[in-house]
CSV table of C-alpha atoms in Angstrom, one decimal:
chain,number,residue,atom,x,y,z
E,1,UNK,CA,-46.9,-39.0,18.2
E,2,UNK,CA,-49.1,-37.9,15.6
E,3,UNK,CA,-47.5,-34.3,15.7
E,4,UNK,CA,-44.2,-36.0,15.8
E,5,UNK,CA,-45.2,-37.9,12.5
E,6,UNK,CA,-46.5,-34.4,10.6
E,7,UNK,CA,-43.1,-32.7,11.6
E,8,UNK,CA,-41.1,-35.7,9.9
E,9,UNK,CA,-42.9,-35.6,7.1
E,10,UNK,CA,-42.6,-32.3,6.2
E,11,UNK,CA,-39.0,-32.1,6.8
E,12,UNK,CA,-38.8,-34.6,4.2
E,13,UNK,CA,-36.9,-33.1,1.2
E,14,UNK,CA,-35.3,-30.5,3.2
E,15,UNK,CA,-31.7,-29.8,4.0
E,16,UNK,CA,-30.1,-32.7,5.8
E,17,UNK,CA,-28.1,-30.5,7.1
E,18,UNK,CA,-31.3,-28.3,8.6
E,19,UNK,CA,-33.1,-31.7,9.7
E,20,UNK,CA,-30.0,-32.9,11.6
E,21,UNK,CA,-29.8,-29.3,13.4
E,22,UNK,CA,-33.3,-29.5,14.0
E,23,UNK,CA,-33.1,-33.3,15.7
E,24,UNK,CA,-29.8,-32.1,17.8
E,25,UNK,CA,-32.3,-28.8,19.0
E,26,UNK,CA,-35.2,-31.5,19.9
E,27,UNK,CA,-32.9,-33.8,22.0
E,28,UNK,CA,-31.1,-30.9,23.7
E,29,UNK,CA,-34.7,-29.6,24.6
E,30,UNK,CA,-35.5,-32.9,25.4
E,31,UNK,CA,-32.8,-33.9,27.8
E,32,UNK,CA,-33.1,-30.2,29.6
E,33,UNK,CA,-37.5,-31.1,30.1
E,34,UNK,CA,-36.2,-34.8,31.6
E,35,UNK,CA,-33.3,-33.5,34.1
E,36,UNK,CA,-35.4,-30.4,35.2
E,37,UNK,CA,-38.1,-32.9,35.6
E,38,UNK,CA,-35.6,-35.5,38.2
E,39,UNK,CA,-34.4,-32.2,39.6
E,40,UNK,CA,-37.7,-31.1,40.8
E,41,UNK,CA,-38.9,-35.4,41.8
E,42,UNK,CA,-35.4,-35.2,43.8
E,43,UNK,CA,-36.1,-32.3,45.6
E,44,UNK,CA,-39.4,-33.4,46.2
E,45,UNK,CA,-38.2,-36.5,47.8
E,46,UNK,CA,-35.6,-34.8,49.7
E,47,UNK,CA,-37.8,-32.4,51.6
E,48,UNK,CA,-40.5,-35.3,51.8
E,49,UNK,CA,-37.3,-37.2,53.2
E,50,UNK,CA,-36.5,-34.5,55.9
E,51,UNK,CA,-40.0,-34.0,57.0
E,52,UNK,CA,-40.2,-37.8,57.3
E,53,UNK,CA,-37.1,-37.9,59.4
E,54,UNK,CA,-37.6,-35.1,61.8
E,55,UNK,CA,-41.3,-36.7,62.3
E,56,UNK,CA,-40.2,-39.7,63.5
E,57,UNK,CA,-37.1,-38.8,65.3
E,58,UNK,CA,-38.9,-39.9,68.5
E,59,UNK,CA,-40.0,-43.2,67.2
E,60,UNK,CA,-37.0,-45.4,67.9
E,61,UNK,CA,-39.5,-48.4,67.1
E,62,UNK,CA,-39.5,-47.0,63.3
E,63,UNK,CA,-36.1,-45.5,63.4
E,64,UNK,CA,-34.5,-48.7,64.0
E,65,UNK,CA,-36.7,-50.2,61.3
E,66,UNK,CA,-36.4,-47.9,58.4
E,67,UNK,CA,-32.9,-45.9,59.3
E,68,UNK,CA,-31.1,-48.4,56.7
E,69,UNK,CA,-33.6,-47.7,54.3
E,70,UNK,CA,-33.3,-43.7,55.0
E,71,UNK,CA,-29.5,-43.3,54.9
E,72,UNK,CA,-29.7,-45.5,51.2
E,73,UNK,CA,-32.3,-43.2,49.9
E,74,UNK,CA,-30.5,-40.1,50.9
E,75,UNK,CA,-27.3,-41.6,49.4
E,76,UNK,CA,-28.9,-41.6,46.0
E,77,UNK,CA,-30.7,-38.3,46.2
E,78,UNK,CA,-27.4,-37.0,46.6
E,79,UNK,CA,-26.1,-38.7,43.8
E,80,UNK,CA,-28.9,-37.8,41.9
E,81,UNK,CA,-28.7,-34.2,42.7
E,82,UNK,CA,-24.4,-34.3,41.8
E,83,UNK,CA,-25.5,-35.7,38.8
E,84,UNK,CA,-28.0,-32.9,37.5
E,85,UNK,CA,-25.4,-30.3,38.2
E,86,UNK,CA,-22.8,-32.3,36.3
E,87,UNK,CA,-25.0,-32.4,33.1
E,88,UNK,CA,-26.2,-29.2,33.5
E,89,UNK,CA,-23.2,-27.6,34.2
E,90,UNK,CA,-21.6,-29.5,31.2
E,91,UNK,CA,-23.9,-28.0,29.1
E,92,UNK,CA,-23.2,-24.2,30.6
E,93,UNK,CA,-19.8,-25.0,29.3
E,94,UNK,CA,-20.8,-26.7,25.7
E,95,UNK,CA,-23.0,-23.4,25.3
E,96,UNK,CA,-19.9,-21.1,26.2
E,97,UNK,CA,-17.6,-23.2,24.0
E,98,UNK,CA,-20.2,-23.1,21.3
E,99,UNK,CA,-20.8,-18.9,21.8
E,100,UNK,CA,-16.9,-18.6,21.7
E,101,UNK,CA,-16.0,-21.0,18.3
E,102,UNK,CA,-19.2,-18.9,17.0
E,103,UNK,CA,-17.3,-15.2,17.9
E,104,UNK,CA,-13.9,-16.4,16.7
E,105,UNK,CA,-15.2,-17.4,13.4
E,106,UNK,CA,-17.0,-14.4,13.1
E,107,UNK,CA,-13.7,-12.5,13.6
E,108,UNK,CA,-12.2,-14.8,11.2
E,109,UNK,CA,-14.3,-14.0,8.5
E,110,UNK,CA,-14.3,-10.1,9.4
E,111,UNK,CA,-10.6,-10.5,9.0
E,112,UNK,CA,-10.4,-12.1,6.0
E,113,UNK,CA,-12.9,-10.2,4.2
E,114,UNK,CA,-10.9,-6.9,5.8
E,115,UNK,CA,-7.8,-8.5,4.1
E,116,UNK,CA,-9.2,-9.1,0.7
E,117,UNK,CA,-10.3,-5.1,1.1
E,118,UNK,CA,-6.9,-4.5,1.7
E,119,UNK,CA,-5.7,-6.8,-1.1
E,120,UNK,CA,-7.8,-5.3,-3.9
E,121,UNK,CA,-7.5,-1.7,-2.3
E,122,UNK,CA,-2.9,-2.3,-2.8
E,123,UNK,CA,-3.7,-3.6,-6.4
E,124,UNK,CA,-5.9,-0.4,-7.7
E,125,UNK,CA,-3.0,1.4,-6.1
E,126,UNK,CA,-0.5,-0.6,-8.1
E,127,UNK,CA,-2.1,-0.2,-11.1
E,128,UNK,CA,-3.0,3.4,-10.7
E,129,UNK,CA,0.8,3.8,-9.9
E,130,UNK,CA,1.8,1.6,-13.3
E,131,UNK,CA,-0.4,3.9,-15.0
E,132,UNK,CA,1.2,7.1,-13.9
E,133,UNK,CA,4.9,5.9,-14.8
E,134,UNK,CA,6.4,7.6,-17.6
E,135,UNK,CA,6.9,5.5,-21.1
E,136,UNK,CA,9.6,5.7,-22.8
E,137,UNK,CA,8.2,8.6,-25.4
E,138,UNK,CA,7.4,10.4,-21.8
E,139,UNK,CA,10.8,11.0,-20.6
E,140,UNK,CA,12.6,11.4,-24.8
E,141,UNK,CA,9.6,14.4,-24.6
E,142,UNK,CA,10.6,15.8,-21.2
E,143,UNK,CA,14.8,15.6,-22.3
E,144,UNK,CA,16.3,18.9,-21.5
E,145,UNK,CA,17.8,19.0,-24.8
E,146,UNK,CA,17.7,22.1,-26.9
E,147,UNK,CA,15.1,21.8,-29.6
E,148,UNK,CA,17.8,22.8,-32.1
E,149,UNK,CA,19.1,19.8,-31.7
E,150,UNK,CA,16.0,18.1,-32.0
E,151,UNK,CA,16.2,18.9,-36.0
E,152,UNK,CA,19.7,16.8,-36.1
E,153,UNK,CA,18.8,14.0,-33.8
E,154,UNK,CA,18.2,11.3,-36.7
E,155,UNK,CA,21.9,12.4,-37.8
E,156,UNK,CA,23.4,12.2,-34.1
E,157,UNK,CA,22.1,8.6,-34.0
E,158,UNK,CA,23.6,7.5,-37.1
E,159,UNK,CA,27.0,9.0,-35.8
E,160,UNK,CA,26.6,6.9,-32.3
E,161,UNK,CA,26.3,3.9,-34.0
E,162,UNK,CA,29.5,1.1,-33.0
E,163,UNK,CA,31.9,1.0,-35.5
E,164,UNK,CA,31.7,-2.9,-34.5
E,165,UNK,CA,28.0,-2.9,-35.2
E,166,UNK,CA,27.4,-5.1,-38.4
E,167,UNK,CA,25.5,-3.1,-41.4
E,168,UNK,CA,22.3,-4.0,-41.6
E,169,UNK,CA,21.5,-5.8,-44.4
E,170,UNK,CA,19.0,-4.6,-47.0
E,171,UNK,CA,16.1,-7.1,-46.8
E,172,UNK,CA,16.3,-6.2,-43.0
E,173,UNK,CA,16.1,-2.5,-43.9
E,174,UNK,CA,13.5,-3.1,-46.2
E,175,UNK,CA,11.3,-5.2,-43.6
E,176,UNK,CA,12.0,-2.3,-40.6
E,177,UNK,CA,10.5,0.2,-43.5
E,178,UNK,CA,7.5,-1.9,-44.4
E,179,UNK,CA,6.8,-2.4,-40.6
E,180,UNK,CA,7.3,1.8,-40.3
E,181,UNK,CA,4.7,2.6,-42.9
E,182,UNK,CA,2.4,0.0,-41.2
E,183,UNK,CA,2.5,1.7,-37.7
E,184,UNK,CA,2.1,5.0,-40.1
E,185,UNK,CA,-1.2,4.1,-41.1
E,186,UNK,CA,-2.0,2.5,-37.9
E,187,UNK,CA,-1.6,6.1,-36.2
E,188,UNK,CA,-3.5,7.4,-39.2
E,189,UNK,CA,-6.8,5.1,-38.6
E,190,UNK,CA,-6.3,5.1,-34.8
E,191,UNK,CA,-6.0,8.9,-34.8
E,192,UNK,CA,-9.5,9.2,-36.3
E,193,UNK,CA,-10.9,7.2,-34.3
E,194,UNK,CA,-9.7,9.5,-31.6
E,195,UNK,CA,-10.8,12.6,-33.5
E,196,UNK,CA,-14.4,10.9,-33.6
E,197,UNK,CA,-14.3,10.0,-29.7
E,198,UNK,CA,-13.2,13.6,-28.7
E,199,UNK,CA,-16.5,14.9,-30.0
E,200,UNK,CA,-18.6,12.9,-27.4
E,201,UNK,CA,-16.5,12.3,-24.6
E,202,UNK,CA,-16.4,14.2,-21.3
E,203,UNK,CA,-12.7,13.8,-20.4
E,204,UNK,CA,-10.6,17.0,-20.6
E,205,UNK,CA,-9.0,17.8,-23.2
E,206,UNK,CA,-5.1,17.7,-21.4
E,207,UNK,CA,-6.2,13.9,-20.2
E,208,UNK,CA,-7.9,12.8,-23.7
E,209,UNK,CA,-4.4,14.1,-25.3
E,210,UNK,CA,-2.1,12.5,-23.1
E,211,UNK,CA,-4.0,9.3,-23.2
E,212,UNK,CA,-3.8,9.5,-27.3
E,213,UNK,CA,0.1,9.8,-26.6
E,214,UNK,CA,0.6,7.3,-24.8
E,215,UNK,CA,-1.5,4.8,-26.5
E,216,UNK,CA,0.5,5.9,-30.1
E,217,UNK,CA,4.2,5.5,-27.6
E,218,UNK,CA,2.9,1.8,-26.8
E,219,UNK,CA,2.1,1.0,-30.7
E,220,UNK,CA,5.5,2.3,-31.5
E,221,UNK,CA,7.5,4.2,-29.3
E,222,UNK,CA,9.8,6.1,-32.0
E,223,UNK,CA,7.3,7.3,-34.1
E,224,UNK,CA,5.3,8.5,-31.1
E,225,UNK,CA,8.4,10.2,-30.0
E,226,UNK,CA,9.0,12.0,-33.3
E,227,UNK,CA,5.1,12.9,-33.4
E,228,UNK,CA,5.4,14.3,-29.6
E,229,UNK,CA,8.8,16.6,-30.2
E,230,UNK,CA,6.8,18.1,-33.6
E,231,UNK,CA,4.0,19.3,-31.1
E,232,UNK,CA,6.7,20.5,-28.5
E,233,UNK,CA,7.8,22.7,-31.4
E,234,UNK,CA,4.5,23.5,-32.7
E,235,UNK,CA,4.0,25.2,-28.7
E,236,UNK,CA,7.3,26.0,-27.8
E,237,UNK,CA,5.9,29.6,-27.8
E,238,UNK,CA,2.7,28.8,-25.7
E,239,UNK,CA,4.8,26.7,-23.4
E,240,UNK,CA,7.2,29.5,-22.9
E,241,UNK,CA,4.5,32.0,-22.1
E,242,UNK,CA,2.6,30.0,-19.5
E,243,UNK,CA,5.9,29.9,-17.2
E,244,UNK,CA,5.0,26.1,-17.0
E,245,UNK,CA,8.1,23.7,-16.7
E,246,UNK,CA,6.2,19.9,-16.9
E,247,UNK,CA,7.5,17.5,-15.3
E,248,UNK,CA,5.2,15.0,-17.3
E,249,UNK,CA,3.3,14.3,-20.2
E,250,UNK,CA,-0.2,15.2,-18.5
E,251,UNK,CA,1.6,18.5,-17.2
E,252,UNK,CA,2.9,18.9,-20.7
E,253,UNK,CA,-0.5,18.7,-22.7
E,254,UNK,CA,-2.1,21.6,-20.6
E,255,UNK,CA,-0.7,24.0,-23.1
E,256,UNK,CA,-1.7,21.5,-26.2
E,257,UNK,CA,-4.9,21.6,-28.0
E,258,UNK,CA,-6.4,18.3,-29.9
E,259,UNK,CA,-6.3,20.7,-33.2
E,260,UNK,CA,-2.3,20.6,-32.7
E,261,UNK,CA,-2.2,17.1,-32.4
E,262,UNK,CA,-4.1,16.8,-35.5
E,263,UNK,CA,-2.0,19.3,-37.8
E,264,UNK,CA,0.8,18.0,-37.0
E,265,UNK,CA,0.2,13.7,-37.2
E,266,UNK,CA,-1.2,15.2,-40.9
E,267,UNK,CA,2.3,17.3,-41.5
E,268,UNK,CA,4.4,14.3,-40.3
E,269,UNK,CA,2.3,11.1,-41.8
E,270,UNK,CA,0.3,12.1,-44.6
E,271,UNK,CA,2.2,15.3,-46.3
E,272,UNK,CA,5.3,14.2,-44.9
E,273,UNK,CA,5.6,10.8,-45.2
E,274,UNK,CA,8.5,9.8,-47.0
E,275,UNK,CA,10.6,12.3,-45.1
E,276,UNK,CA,9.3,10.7,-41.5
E,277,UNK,CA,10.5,7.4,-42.9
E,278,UNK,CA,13.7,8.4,-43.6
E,279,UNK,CA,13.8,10.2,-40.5
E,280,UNK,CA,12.9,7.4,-38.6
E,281,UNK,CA,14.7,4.3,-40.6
């Protein structure tokens, strides 16, 4: 008792949870020590029992006495004996029950973790695959136009307008031209921010361009266009000697150097300016 006492006083202020698991242990032990213990009495009394009867199997004197008495107390061996193999074969099949929930929710979890692998594993593939599409600037850049025409684009698309089309009105002209020279000065501050990050970072020099493209074609996707065709015709001549033919913008900017990109965002935004506008209005 006095053991008994320690132990449940220093489970106090544990985990309910742990003290319950630890009483359930306790009684299991408890109940396997007390039926072991009636196993081992009956069989005591049983072979006791048989030595008893084939002693006096002579004696009809005591047989006729005590055979009532015999036959009950062999009964309730027997019953005793079915009922030890009944609770201990009970709790065979509670422990296989138990070690098969246990294995199933172990494969459970292994699944599910597997699964979220999976999950996350298809959405970096997503996104690596969103990443790789072509914008909008990518695929005006890679137009199999000749770049002669390139020079009378901004006329072709005043030509293509509907005759239906409404004109637009001069406050709205005025407002697209405000918003133009805006994004012109955002390429101009974001572009030095790029110069000043190509002198420490480690990315090539094809991948650090074609990012800085594609970030420009996502601020504003005309001006990035007109900036990209500039450079095609700044390299024509380097493209046409490396026998390349891209098929994208990071296949593109192999034969591009960041010293192109910055001569000509300088030519088109800064000495240029007024003529991009109108280029691009």
């Amino acid at each position: 008792m006095p053991v008994a006492l320690a132990s449940s006083n220093q489970a106090q202020g544990q985990d309910p949870k742990l003290g319950a698991q630890a009483a359930d242990a306790l009684a299991r032990m408890t109940m396997e020590l007390n039926m072991r213990a009636i196993s081992s009495q009956a069989q005591r009394l049983e072979q006791d029992l048989r030595v008893l009867v084939k002693n006096t199997e002579k004696d009809r004197e005591f047989r006729a006495q005590n055979e009532a008495r015999i036959s009950e107390i062999w009964t309730e061996l027997l019953a005793v004996r079915t009922h030890v193999n009944e609770v201990q074969g009970g709790q065979e099949d509670a422990s296989v029950r138990y070690e098969r929930c246990r294995q199933e929710t172990t494969n459970t979890i292994d699944r599910f973790r597997k699964e979220i692998r999976d999950f996350k594993t298809l959405c970096d593939n997503l996104s690596s695959q969103l990443d790789s599409l072509p914008t909008m600037a990518d695929l005006d850049l890679m137009a199999t136009q000749p770049l002669a025409d390139d020079t009378r684009l901004p006329h072709l698309t005043k030509m293509n307008k509907k005759p239906s089309e409404p004109q637009v009105h001069q406050g709205t002209q005025a407002s697209a031209t405000q918003s133009l020279r805006r994004h012109i000065q955002e390429v101009l501050s974001s572009t030095r921010r790029w110069n000043r990050d190509r002198k420490t970072t480690d990315k090539p020099e094809p991948t650090f361009i074609a990012d800085y493209l594609k970030r420009q074609s996502r601020r504003n996707t005309r001006l990035a266009v007109h900036i990209q065709r500039a450079i095609r015709r700044r390299v024509r001549l380097r493209l046409a000697d490396s026998k390349l033919h891209p098929t994208n913008l990071e296949e593109f900017c192999q034969v591009v150097q960041w010293s192109d990109v910055l001569e000509v965002v300088e030519e088109l935004l800064v000495r240029n300016e007024e003529d991009t506008v109108r280029a691009l209005s």
